[in-house]
Coordinates of C-alpha atoms and ligand atoms in Angstrom, one line a residue:
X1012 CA -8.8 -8.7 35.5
X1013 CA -9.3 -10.0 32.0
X1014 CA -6.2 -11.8 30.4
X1015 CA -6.3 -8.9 27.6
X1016 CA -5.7 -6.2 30.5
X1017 CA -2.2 -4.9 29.0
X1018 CA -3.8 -4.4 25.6
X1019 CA -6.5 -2.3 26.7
X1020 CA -4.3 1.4 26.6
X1021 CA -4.5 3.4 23.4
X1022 CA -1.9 1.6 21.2
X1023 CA -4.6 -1.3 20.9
X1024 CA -8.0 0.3 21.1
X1025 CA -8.5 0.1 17.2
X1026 CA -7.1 -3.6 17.0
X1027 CA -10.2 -6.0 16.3
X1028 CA -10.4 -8.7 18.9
X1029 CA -9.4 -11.6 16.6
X1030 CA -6.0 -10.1 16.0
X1031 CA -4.9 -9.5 20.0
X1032 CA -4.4 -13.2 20.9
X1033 CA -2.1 -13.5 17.7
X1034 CA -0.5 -11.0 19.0
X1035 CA 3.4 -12.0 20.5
X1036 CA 4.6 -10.3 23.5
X1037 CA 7.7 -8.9 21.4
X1038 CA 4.9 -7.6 18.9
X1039 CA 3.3 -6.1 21.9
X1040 CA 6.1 -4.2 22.7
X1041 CA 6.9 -3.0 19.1
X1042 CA 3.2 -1.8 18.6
X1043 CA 3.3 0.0 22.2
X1044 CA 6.7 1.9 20.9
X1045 CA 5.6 2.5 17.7
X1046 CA 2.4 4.3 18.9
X1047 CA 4.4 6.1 21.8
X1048 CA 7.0 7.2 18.8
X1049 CA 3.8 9.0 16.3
X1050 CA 2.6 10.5 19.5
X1051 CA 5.6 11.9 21.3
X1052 CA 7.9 12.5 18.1
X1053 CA 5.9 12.8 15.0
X1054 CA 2.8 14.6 15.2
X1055 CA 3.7 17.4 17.2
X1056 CA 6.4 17.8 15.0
X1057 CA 4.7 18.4 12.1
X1058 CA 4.5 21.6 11.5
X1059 CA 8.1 22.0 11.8
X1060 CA 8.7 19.3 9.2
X1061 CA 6.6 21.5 6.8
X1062 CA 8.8 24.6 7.6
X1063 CA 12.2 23.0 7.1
X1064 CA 10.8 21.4 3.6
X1065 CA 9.9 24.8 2.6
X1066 CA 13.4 26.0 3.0
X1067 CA 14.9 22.9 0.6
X1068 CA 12.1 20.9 -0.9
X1069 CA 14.7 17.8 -2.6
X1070 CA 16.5 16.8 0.8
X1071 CA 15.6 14.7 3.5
X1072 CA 14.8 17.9 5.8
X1073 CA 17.1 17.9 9.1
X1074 CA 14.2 17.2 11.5
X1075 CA 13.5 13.3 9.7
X1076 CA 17.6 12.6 9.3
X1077 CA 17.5 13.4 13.2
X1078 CA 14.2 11.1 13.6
X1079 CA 15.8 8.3 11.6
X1080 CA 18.5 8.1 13.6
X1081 CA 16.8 7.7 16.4
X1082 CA 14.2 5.3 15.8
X1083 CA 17.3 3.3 14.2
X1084 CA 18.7 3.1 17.3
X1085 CA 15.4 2.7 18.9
X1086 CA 14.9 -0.8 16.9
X1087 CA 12.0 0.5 14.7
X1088 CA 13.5 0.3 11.4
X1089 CA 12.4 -2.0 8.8
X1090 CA 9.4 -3.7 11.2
X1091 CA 7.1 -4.3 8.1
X1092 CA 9.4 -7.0 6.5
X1093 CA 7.6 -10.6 7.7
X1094 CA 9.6 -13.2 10.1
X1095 CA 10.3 -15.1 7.4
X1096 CA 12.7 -13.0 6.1
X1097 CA 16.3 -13.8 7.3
X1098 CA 17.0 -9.9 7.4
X1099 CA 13.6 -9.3 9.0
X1100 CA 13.2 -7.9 12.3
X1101 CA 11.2 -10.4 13.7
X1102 CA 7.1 -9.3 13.3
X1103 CA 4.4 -11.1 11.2
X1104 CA 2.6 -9.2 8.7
X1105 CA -0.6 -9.6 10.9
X1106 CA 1.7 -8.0 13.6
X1107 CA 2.8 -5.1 11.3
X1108 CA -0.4 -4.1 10.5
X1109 CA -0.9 -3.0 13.9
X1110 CA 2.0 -0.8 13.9
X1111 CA 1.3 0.3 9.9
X1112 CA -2.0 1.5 10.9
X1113 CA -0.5 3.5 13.8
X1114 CA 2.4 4.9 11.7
X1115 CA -0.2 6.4 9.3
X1116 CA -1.6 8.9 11.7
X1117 CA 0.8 11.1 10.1
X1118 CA 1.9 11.0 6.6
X1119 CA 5.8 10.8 7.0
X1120 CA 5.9 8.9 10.4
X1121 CA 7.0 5.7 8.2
X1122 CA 9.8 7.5 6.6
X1123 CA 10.8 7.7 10.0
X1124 CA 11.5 4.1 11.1
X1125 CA 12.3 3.4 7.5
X1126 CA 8.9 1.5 6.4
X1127 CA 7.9 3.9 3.7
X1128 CA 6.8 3.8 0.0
X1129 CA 8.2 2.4 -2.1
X1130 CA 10.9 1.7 0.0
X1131 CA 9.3 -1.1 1.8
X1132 CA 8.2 -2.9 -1.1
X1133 CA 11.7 -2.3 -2.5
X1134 CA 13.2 -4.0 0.4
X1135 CA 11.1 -6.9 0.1
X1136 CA 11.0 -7.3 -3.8
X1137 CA 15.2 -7.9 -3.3
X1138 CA 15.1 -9.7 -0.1
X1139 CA 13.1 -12.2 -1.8
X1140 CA 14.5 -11.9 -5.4
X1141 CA 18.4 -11.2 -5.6
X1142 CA 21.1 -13.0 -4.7
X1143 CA 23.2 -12.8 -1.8
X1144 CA 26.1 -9.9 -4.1
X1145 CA 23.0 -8.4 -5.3
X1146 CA 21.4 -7.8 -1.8
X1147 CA 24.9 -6.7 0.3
X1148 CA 25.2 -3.9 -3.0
X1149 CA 21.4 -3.0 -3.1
X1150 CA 19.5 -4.1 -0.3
X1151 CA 21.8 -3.4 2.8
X1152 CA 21.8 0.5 2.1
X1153 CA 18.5 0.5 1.8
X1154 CA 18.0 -1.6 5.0
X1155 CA 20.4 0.3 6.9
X1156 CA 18.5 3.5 5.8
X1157 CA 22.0 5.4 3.8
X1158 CA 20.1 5.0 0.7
X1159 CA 17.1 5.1 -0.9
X1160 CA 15.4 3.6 -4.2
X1161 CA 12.3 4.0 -6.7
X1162 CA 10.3 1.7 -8.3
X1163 CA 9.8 2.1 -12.0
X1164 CA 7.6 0.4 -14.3
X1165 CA 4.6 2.6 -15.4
X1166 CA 4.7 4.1 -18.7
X1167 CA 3.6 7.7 -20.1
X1168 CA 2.8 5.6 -24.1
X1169 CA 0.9 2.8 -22.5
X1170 CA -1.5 0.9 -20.2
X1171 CA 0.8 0.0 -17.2
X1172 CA -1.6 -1.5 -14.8
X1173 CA -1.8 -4.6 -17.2
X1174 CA 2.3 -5.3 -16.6
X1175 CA 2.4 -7.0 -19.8
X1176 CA 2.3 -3.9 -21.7
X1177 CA 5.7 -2.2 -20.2
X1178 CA 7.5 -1.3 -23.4
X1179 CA 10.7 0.5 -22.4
X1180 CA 13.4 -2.0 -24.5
X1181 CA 16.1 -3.6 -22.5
X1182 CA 18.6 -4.8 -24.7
X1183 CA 21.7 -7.4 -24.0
X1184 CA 24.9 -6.1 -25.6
X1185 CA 28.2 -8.4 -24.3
X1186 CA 27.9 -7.7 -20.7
X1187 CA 25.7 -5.1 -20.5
X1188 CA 22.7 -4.5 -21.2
X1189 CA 21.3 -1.1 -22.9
X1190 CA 17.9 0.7 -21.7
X1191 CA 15.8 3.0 -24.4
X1192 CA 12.4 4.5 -24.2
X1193 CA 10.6 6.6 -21.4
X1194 CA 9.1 5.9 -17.8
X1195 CA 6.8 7.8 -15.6
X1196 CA 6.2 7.8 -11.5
X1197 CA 9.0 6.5 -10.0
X1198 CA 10.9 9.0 -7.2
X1199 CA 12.4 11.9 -7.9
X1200 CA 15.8 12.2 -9.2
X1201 CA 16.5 15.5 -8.0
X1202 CA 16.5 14.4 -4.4
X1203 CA 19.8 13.2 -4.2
X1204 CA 19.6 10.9 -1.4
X1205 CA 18.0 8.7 -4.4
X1206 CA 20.2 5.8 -4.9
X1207 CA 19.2 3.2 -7.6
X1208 CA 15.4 2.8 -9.4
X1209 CA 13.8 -1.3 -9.6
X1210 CA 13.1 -1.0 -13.3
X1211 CA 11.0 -3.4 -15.1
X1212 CA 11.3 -3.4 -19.4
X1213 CA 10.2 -5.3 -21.9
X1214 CA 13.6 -7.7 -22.8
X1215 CA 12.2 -10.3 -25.3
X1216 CA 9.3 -8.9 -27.1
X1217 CA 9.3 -11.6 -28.8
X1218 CA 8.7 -14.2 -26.9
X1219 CA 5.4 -16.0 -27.7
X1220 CA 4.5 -16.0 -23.7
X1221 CA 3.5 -12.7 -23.1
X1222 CA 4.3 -13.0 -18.8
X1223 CA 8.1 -14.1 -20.0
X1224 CA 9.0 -11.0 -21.9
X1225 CA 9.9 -8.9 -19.0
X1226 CA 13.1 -8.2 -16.7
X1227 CA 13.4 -6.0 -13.9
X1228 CA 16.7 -4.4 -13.7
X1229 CA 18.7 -2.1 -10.9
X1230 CA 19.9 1.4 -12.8
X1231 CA 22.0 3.9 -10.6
X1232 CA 20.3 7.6 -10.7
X1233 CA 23.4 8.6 -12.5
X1234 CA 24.1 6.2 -15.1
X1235 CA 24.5 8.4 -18.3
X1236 CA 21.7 9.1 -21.0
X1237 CA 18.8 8.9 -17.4
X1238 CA 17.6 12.0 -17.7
X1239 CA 15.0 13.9 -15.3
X1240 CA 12.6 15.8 -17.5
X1241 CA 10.7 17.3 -14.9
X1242 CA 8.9 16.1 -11.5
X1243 CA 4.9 15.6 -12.0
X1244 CA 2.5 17.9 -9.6
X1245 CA 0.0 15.4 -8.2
X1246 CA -3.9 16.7 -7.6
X1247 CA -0.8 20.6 -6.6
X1248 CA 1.4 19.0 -4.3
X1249 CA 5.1 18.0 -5.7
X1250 CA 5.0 15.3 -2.7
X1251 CA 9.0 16.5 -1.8
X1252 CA 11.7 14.9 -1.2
X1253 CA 10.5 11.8 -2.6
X1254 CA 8.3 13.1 -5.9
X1255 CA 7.4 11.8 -8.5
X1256 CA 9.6 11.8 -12.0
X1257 CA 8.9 11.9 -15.3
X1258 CA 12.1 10.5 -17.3
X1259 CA 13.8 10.0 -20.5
X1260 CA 16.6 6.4 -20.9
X1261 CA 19.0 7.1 -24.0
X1262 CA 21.6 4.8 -24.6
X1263 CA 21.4 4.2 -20.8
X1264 CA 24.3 1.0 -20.0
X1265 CA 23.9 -1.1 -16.9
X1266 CA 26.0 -4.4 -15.9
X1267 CA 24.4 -8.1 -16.8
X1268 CA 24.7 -8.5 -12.8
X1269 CA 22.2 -5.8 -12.2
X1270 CA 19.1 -8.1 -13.4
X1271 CA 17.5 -9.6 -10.4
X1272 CA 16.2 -13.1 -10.9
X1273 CA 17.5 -13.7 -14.1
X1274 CA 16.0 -12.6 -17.8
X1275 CA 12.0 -13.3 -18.5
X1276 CA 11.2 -12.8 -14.9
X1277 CA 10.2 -9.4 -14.8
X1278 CA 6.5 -10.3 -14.7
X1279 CA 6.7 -12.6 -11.5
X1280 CA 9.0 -10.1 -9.8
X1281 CA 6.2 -7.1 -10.5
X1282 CA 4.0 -9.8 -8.5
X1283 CA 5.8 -10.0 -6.0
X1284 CA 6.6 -6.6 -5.5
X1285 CA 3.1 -5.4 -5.9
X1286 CA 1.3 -7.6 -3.0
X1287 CA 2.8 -5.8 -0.2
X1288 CA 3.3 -2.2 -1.4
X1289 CA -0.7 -2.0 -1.9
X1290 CA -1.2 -3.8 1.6
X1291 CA 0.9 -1.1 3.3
X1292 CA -0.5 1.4 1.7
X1293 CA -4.5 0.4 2.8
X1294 CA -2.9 0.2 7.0
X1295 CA -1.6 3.8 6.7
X1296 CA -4.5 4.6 4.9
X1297 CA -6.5 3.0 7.6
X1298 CA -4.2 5.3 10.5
X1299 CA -5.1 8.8 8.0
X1300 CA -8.9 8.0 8.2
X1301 CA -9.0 7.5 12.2
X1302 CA -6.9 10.8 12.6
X1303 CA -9.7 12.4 9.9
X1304 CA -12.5 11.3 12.4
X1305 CA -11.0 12.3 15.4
X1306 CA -10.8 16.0 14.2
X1307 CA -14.4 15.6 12.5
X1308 CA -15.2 14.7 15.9
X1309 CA -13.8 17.4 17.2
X1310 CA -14.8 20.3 15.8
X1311 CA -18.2 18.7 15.4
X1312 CA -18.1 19.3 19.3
X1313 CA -16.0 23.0 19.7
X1314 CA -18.6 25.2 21.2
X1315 CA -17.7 27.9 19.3
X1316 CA -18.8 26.6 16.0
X1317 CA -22.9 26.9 16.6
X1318 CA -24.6 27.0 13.5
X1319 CA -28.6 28.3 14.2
X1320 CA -27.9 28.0 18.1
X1321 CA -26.3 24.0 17.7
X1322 CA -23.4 21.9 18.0
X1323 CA -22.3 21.0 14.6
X1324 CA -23.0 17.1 16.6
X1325 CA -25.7 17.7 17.4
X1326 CA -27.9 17.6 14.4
X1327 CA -29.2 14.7 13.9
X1328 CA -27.5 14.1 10.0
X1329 CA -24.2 14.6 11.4
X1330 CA -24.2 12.1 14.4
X1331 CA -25.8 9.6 11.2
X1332 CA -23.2 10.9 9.2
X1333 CA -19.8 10.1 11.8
X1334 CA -21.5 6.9 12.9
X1335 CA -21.6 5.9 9.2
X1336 CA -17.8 6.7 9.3
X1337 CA -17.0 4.4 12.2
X1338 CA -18.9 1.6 10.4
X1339 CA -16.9 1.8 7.1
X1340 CA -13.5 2.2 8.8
X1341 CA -14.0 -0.7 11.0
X1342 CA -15.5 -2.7 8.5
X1343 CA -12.4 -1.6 6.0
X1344 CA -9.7 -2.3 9.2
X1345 CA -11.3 -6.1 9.3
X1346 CA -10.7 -6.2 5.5
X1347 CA -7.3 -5.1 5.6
X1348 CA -6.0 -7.5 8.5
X1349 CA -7.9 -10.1 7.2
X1350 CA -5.2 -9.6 4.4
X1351 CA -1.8 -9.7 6.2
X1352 CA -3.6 -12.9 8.6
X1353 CA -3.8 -14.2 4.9
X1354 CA -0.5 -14.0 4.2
X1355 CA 0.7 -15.6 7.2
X1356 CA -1.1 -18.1 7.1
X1357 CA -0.1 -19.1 3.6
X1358 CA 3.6 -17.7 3.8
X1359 CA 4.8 -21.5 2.8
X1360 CA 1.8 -22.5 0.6
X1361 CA 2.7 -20.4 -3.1
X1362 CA -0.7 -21.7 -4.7
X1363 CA -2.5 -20.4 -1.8
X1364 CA -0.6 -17.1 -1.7
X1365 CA -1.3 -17.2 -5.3
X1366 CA -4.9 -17.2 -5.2
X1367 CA -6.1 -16.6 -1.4
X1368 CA -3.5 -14.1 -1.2
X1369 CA -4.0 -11.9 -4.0
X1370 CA -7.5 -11.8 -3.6
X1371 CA -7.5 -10.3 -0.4
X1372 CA -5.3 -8.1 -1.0
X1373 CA -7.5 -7.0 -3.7
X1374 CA -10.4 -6.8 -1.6
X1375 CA -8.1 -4.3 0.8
X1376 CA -6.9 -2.1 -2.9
X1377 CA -10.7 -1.9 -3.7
X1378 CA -12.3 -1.2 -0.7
X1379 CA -10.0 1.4 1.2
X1380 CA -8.4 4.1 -1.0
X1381 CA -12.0 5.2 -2.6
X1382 CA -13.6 4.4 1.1
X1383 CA -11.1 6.7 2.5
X1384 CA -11.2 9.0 0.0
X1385 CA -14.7 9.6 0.6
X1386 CA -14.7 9.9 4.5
X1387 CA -12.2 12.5 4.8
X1388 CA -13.8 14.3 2.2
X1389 CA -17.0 14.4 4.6
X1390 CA -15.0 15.5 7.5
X1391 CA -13.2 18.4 5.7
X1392 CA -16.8 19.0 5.2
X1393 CA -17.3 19.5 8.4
X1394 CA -14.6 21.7 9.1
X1395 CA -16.4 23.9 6.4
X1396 CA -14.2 26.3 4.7
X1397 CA -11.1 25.8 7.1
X1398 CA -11.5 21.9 6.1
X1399 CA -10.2 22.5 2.7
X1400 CA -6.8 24.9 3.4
X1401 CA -3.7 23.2 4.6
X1402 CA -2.9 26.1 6.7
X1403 CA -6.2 24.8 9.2
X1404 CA -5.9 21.5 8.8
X1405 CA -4.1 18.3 7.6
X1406 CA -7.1 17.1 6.0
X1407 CA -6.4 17.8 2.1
X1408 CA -3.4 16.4 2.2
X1409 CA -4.7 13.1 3.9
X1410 CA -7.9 13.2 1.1
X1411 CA -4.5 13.6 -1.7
X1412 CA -3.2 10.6 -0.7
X1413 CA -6.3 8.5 -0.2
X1414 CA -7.0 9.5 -4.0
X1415 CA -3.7 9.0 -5.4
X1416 CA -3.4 5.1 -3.8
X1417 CA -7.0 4.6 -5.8
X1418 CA -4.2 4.6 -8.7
X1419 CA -0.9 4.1 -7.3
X1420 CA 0.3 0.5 -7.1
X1421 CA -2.5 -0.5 -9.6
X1422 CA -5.9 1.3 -9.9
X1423 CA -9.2 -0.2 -8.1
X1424 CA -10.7 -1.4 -11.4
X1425 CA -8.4 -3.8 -12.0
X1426 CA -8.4 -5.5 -9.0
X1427 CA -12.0 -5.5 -9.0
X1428 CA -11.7 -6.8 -12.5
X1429 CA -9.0 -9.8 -11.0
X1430 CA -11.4 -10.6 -8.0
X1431 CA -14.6 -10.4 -10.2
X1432 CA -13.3 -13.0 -12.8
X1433 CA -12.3 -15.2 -10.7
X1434 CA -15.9 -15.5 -9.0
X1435 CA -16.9 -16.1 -12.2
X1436 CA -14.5 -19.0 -12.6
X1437 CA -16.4 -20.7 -10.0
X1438 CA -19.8 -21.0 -12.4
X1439 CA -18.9 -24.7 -13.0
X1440 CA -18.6 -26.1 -9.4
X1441 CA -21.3 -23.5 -8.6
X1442 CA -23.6 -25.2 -11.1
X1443 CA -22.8 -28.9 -10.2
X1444 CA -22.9 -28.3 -6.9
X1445 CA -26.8 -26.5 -7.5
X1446 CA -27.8 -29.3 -9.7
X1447 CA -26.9 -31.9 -6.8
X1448 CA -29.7 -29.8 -4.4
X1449 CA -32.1 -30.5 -7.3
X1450 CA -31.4 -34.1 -7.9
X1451 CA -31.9 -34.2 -3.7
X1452 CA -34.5 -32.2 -3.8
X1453 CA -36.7 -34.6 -5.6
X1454 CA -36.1 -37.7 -3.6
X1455 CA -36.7 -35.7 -0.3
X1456 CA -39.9 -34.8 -1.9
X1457 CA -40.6 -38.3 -2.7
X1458 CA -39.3 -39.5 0.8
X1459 CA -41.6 -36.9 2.9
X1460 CA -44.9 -38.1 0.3
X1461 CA -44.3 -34.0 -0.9
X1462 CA -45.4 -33.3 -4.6
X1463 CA -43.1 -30.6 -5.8
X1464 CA -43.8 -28.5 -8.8
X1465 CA -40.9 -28.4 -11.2
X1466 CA -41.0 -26.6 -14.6
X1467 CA -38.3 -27.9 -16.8
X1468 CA -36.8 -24.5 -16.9
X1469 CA -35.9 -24.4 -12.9
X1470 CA -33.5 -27.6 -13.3
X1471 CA -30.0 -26.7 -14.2
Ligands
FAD264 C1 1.0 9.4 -6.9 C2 1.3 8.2 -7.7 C3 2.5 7.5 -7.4 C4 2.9 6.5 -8.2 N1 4.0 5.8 -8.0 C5 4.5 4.9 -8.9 C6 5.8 4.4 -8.7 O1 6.5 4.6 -7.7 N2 6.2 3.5 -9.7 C7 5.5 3.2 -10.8 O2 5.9 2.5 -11.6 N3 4.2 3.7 -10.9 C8 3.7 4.6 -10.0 N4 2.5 5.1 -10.2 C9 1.7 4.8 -11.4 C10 0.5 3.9 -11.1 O3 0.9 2.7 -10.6 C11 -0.2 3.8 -12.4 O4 -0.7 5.1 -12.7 C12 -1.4 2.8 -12.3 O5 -0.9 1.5 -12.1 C13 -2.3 2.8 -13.5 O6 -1.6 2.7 -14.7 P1 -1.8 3.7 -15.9 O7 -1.6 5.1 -15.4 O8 -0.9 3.3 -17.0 O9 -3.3 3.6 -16.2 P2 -4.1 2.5 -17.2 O10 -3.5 1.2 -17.0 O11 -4.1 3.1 -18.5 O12 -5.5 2.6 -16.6 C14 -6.3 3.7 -16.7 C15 -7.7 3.4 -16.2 O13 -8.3 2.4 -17.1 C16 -9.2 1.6 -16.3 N5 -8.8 0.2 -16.2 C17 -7.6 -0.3 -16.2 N6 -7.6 -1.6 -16.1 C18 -8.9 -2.0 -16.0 C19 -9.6 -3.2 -15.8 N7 -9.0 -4.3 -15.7 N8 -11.0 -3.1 -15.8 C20 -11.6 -2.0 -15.9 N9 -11.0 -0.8 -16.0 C21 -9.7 -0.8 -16.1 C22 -9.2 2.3 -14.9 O14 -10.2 3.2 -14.8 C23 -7.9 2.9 -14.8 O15 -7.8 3.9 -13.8 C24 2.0 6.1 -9.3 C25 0.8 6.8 -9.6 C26 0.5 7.8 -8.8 C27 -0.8 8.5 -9.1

């Protein structure tokens, strides 16, 4: 029996074989409960989750306050935040990924144990950042799952995905400070479980360093002069409970004590914050593609769908087409992990997180919303008409989200902008390094009694 035996059931069959020896037997346990929790208590309920948000769209519907509970109590909550972490449960992010992936078989299964968007980031952006009155006031709510937060720095008047341009004026007056201007994207007010929003403004526009001009402040949802205007449909679904806002700050007053880090640092928090949020979002991503395939799969084999006297499988394009699929989601999977085995292994090294880090988390933000995107588009294709209604299938919704994390969290362009300038960064060692082969180049030549032909043109 091969060492690997207990890692051979269905929790692990998607896990690339680099990852399983990282693999600690606590993190064994965690991913085999987590897959054994979106089996047993999330999918099937599904379709009763759907019902009970019908009946009151801006509330945590009854059936996920009774799941919460329970995976509380179960010791799933809170799994994505690293080791390193003093609040942190205990997994690596490499370890995580396993159970991410799993969780995003079904949309809201992370809600569930508390490892959601953009709580999750949240969570980590004040674990690392605030101070130890800061984090019992903010981050032990959110922690123990009593309340919830939004993240809020896009803008409707400017290019947000470059941070530097966040305009909303954050003023210091005595003690307080005082917010003016407008802010799209972050959660929906009108779900009153919503707690507090992770603000970022511009605090010292004048400040001849551009990445120093930014704070990111904590605002209660009902500090005065925060005004709702309405929430924003995305590609027809209002996402409820969480939603998405589009706001108006007048006047709005919040304590000195609510800016994490200090002044200026609003640009390094946004960092910070950013990193994880997009990683989590590729794993579930990664979970909503595999559950895509499997009902592609499906129906490409249900004997009652025959067009001109065939399995739907059994044409020849389709088995190119689903084998296709496997390729790119396994390729984007070794992408993705590749990322959190990144940050692990540079969790104490900031330079490397800096550089290593960030680039491959890039890679993951480039590579698997739009891959995604366009697989479950081909299986709803499958499914033919009934592919494309929510009442047959979960697929639309799982394309929805694929195509809104192309955006969400930064959109692809840019981070194929960041990883495409830094390749060019390398032309100088490149070069040097090229020019060495050349100067070698020529003794070998004259070492093996070789004449080489050289045009002026081919020496760097
Ligand atoms: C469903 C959803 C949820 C969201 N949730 C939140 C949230 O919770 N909090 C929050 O603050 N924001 C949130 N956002 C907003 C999201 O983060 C921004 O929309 C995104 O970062 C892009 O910023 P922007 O809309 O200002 O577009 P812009 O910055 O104006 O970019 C527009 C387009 O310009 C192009 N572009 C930009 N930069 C480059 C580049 N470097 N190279 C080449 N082309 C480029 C790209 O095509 C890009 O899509 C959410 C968005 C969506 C859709």
């Amino acid at each position: 029996m091969s060492a690997n035996a207990h890692l051979s059931g269905p929790a692990f069959a998607h896990i690339p074989p680099w990852v399983l020896p990282k693999l600690r037997p606590m993190a064994i346990e965690k991913i085999q409960s987590v897959f054994d929790w979106v089996e047993n208590e999330c999918i099937p309920r599904e379709h009763v989750m759907e019902a009970q948000l019908e009946s009151n769209q801006w509330a945590r519907p009854p059936v996920m306050l009774e799941l919460r509970a329970k995976a509380k109590e179960q010791g799933l909550f809170n799994l994505f935040l690293p080791h390193h972490f003093k609040e942190s449960p205990g997994l690596t992010h490499l370890e995580y990924a396993c159970c991410a992936e799993i969780l995003g078989r079904c949309y809201w299964a992370s809600e569930t144990v508390n490892s959601h968007a953009p709580e999750s980031g949240n969570i980590e952006l004040l674990a690392k950042f605030c101070n130890d009155k800061q984090k019992e006031k903010w981050l032990r709510p959110l922690m123990e799952g009593t309340a919830s937060s939004a993240y809020s720095m896009t803008e409707p008047d400017v290019a947000a995905s470059d941070a530097t341009n966040v305009g909303i004026r954050i003023t210091k007056d005595g003690d307080e400070y005082v917010i003016n201007g407008r802010k799209i994207y972050g959660n929906c007010m009108w779900n009153k479980g919503l707690a507090f929003y992770i603000m970022m403004g511009c605090s010292d526009p004048e400040n001849p360093n551009p990445w120093e001009r930014h704070s990111t402040v904590i605002v209660p949802a009902d500090t005065p002069g925060f005004t709702q205007v309405r929430n924003l449909n995305v590609l027809g679904y209002s996402w409820a409970p969480e939603g998405h806002g589009e706001y108006t700050l007048e006047n709005v007053r919040i304590p000195a004590e609510n800016v994490i880090l200090g002044p200026g640092k609003g640009f390094a928090i946004a960092q910070g914050r950013l990193g994880p949020g997009r990683i989590h979002h590729c794993l579930r991503l990664l979970g909503q593609c595999e559950r895509a395939i499997e009902l592609a799969i499906m129906r490409c084999n249900d004997a009652r769908f025959k067009p001109r006297g065939k399995l739907i499988g059994e044409f020849d394009s389709n088995i190119e087409r689903v084998a296709q699929m496997r390729l790119e989601l396994d390729a984007m999977r070794q992408i993705t992990y590749n990322a959190t085995e990144t940050l692990d292994f540079y969790a104490h090294d900031d330079k490397m997180l800096k550089s290593a880090g960030k680039k491959s988390i890039a890679q993951a933000k480039i590579l698997v919303p739009a891959t995604v995107e366009k697989i479950i588009n081909e299986c709803m294709q499958l499914w033919g008409g009934q592919g494309v209604t929510n009442e047959h299938s979960p697929m639309p919704k799982l394309w929805a989200y694929a195509r809104f994390v192309r955006l969400a969290d930064g959109p692809d362009a840019a981070h194929r902008h960041q990883v495409g300038r830094d390749e060019m960064k390398k032309a100088a060692e490149i070069t040097e390094r090229h020019k060495k082969y050349n100067a070698l180049a020529a003794s070998f030549a004259e070492q093996y009694g070789e004449k080489i032909i050289t045009m002026p043109e081919d020496s760097l």
